[in-house]
Amino acid sequence: MTKLTFIEPSGNRREIEADGGQSVMQAATAAGIEGIAAECGGSCMCATCHCLVCEAPGGLPEMESDEADTLEFTAEEMRETSRLICQIEVTTEIEGTVFKVMGR
Ligand code: FES
């Protein structure tokens, strides 16, 4: 299990424990984290899983070009810490990461 924290659009801070073998988006939506529409189901096409990374103690995997391209079409302005969480796999290496959900 990997502990992840989400700051929901309302400001609520929620910690979840996620199993590996899924994306951060899948773990977050299964836990009922607010503000993640995930309209494309994780295909890196909708940008409705946009989050800002507030803390990443162990770092995060590098962004692929597909993710960077889709991030240009987010409803909110893309920032340096922007990520599409459907493109990040849950692993023990990302333990302690804090994501701010951008929502809509
Ligand atoms: S769920 Fe659509 S881009 Fe992540």
PDB file of C-alpha atoms and ligand atoms in Angstrom:
ATOM      1  CA  MET A   1       0.000   0.000   0.000  1.00  0.00           C
ATOM      2  CA  THR A   2       1.166   3.478  -0.833  1.00  0.00           C
ATOM      3  CA  LYS A   3       0.019   6.525   1.111  1.00  0.00           C
ATOM      4  CA  LEU A   4      -1.015   9.452  -1.064  1.00  0.00           C
ATOM      5  CA  THR A   5      -2.590  12.747  -0.095  1.00  0.00           C
ATOM      6  CA  PHE A   6      -5.057  14.788  -2.131  1.00  0.00           C
ATOM      7  CA  ILE A   7      -6.160  18.340  -1.541  1.00  0.00           C
ATOM      8  CA  GLU A   8      -9.645  18.510  -2.995  1.00  0.00           C
ATOM      9  CA  PRO A   9     -10.920  21.651  -4.788  1.00  0.00           C
ATOM     10  CA  SER A  10     -12.911  22.522  -1.639  1.00  0.00           C
ATOM     11  CA  GLY A  11      -9.672  22.534   0.358  1.00  0.00           C
ATOM     12  CA  ASN A  12     -10.277  19.206   2.133  1.00  0.00           C
ATOM     13  CA  ARG A  13      -7.087  17.271   2.635  1.00  0.00           C
ATOM     14  CA  ARG A  14      -7.544  13.501   2.315  1.00  0.00           C
ATOM     15  CA  GLU A  15      -5.065  10.715   2.707  1.00  0.00           C
ATOM     16  CA  ILE A  16      -5.612   7.385   0.969  1.00  0.00           C
ATOM     17  CA  GLU A  17      -3.785   4.071   0.837  1.00  0.00           C
ATOM     18  CA  ALA A  18      -3.492   2.825  -2.712  1.00  0.00           C
ATOM     19  CA  ASP A  19      -2.609  -0.585  -4.099  1.00  0.00           C
ATOM     20  CA  GLY A  20      -0.022  -0.880  -6.841  1.00  0.00           C
ATOM     21  CA  GLY A  21      -1.008  -2.006 -10.327  1.00  0.00           C
ATOM     22  CA  GLN A  22      -3.260   0.969 -10.990  1.00  0.00           C
ATOM     23  CA  SER A  23      -2.908   4.623 -11.830  1.00  0.00           C
ATOM     24  CA  VAL A  24      -3.081   7.374  -9.248  1.00  0.00           C
ATOM     25  CA  MET A  25      -6.293   8.520 -10.972  1.00  0.00           C
ATOM     26  CA  GLN A  26      -7.902   5.087 -10.524  1.00  0.00           C
ATOM     27  CA  ALA A  27      -6.908   4.993  -6.860  1.00  0.00           C
ATOM     28  CA  ALA A  28      -8.199   8.519  -6.266  1.00  0.00           C
ATOM     29  CA  THR A  29     -11.556   8.028  -7.989  1.00  0.00           C
ATOM     30  CA  ALA A  30     -12.089   4.673  -6.231  1.00  0.00           C
ATOM     31  CA  ALA A  31     -11.530   6.484  -2.930  1.00  0.00           C
ATOM     32  CA  GLY A  32     -14.068   9.155  -3.882  1.00  0.00           C
ATOM     33  CA  ILE A  33     -11.624  12.051  -4.128  1.00  0.00           C
ATOM     34  CA  GLU A  34     -13.588  15.055  -5.399  1.00  0.00           C
ATOM     35  CA  GLY A  35     -12.885  16.966  -8.573  1.00  0.00           C
ATOM     36  CA  ILE A  36     -11.426  14.215 -10.748  1.00  0.00           C
ATOM     37  CA  ALA A  37     -13.800  13.739 -13.682  1.00  0.00           C
ATOM     38  CA  ALA A  38     -11.420  11.453 -15.596  1.00  0.00           C
ATOM     39  CA  GLU A  39     -13.695  11.702 -18.617  1.00  0.00           C
ATOM     40  CA  CYS A  40     -11.434   9.719 -20.948  1.00  0.00           C
ATOM     41  CA  GLY A  41     -11.008   6.886 -18.459  1.00  0.00           C
ATOM     42  CA  GLY A  42      -7.265   7.293 -18.269  1.00  0.00           C
ATOM     43  CA  SER A  43      -6.367   7.526 -21.962  1.00  0.00           C
ATOM     44  CA  CYS A  44      -4.447  10.791 -21.583  1.00  0.00           C
ATOM     45  CA  MET A  45      -6.952  12.670 -23.728  1.00  0.00           C
ATOM     46  CA  CYS A  46      -9.225  14.772 -21.515  1.00  0.00           C
ATOM     47  CA  ALA A  47      -6.979  16.488 -18.945  1.00  0.00           C
ATOM     48  CA  THR A  48      -9.784  16.258 -16.353  1.00  0.00           C
ATOM     49  CA  CYS A  49      -7.440  14.452 -13.968  1.00  0.00           C
ATOM     50  CA  HIS A  50      -5.150  17.485 -13.780  1.00  0.00           C
ATOM     51  CA  CYS A  51      -3.392  17.915 -10.431  1.00  0.00           C
ATOM     52  CA  LEU A  52      -0.538  19.996  -9.121  1.00  0.00           C
ATOM     53  CA  VAL A  53       2.178  18.124  -7.284  1.00  0.00           C
ATOM     54  CA  CYS A  54       2.721  19.892  -3.949  1.00  0.00           C
ATOM     55  CA  GLU A  55       5.176  17.434  -2.429  1.00  0.00           C
ATOM     56  CA  ALA A  56       6.919  14.411  -3.893  1.00  0.00           C
ATOM     57  CA  PRO A  57       9.414  13.123  -1.335  1.00  0.00           C
ATOM     58  CA  GLY A  58      10.601  10.259  -3.536  1.00  0.00           C
ATOM     59  CA  GLY A  59      10.177  12.055  -6.846  1.00  0.00           C
ATOM     60  CA  LEU A  60       7.810  11.054  -9.633  1.00  0.00           C
ATOM     61  CA  PRO A  61       8.403   9.332 -12.959  1.00  0.00           C
ATOM     62  CA  GLU A  62       9.204  11.689 -15.821  1.00  0.00           C
ATOM     63  CA  MET A  63       6.340  12.967 -17.944  1.00  0.00           C
ATOM     64  CA  GLU A  64       5.935  11.360 -21.377  1.00  0.00           C
ATOM     65  CA  SER A  65       5.312  13.556 -24.412  1.00  0.00           C
ATOM     66  CA  ASP A  66       1.619  12.502 -24.648  1.00  0.00           C
ATOM     67  CA  GLU A  67       1.001  13.818 -21.151  1.00  0.00           C
ATOM     68  CA  ALA A  68       2.770  17.114 -21.874  1.00  0.00           C
ATOM     69  CA  ASP A  69       0.757  17.561 -25.093  1.00  0.00           C
ATOM     70  CA  THR A  70      -2.592  16.927 -23.369  1.00  0.00           C
ATOM     71  CA  LEU A  71      -1.700  19.202 -20.457  1.00  0.00           C
ATOM     72  CA  GLU A  72      -1.630  22.137 -22.856  1.00  0.00           C
ATOM     73  CA  PHE A  73      -5.414  21.791 -23.130  1.00  0.00           C
ATOM     74  CA  THR A  74      -6.296  21.842 -19.443  1.00  0.00           C
ATOM     75  CA  ALA A  75      -9.144  24.075 -18.305  1.00  0.00           C
ATOM     76  CA  GLU A  76      -6.710  25.732 -15.918  1.00  0.00           C
ATOM     77  CA  GLU A  77      -3.344  27.058 -16.893  1.00  0.00           C
ATOM     78  CA  MET A  78      -0.612  24.435 -16.941  1.00  0.00           C
ATOM     79  CA  ARG A  79       2.023  25.014 -14.281  1.00  0.00           C
ATOM     80  CA  GLU A  80       5.470  23.633 -13.698  1.00  0.00           C
ATOM     81  CA  THR A  81       4.082  21.139 -11.178  1.00  0.00           C
ATOM     82  CA  SER A  82       1.110  20.066 -13.328  1.00  0.00           C
ATOM     83  CA  ARG A  83       0.571  16.369 -13.955  1.00  0.00           C
ATOM     84  CA  LEU A  84      -2.173  14.162 -15.345  1.00  0.00           C
ATOM     85  CA  ILE A  85      -2.548  11.602 -12.607  1.00  0.00           C
ATOM     86  CA  CYS A  86      -3.893   8.906 -14.931  1.00  0.00           C
ATOM     87  CA  GLN A  87      -0.358   8.751 -16.300  1.00  0.00           C
ATOM     88  CA  ILE A  88       1.306   8.072 -12.949  1.00  0.00           C
ATOM     89  CA  GLU A  89       1.389   4.500 -11.712  1.00  0.00           C
ATOM     90  CA  VAL A  90       0.989   3.759  -8.014  1.00  0.00           C
ATOM     91  CA  THR A  91       4.281   2.374  -6.739  1.00  0.00           C
ATOM     92  CA  THR A  92       5.973   2.447  -3.358  1.00  0.00           C
ATOM     93  CA  GLU A  93       8.411   5.037  -4.778  1.00  0.00           C
ATOM     94  CA  ILE A  94       5.671   7.691  -4.849  1.00  0.00           C
ATOM     95  CA  GLU A  95       4.744   7.203  -1.159  1.00  0.00           C
ATOM     96  CA  GLY A  96       3.945  10.511   0.506  1.00  0.00           C
ATOM     97  CA  THR A  97       3.160  12.455  -2.651  1.00  0.00           C
ATOM     98  CA  VAL A  98       0.680  15.287  -2.174  1.00  0.00           C
ATOM     99  CA  PHE A  99      -1.553  16.217  -5.121  1.00  0.00           C
ATOM    100  CA  LYS A 100      -3.737  19.317  -5.357  1.00  0.00           C
ATOM    101  CA  VAL A 101      -6.787  18.480  -7.460  1.00  0.00           C
ATOM    102  CA  MET A 102      -7.526  21.251  -9.945  1.00  0.00           C
ATOM    103  CA  GLY A 103     -11.114  20.153 -10.646  1.00  0.00           C
ATOM    104  CA  ARG A 104     -13.315  22.305 -12.879  1.00  0.00           C
TER     105      ARG A 104
HETATM  106  S1  FES B   1      -8.272  10.734 -17.187  1.00  0.00           S
HETATM  107 FE1  FES B   1      -8.292  11.775 -19.098  1.00  0.00          FE
HETATM  108  S2  FES B   1      -6.316  12.610 -19.226  1.00  0.00           S
HETATM  109 FE2  FES B   1      -6.292  11.580 -17.324  1.00  0.00          FE
END
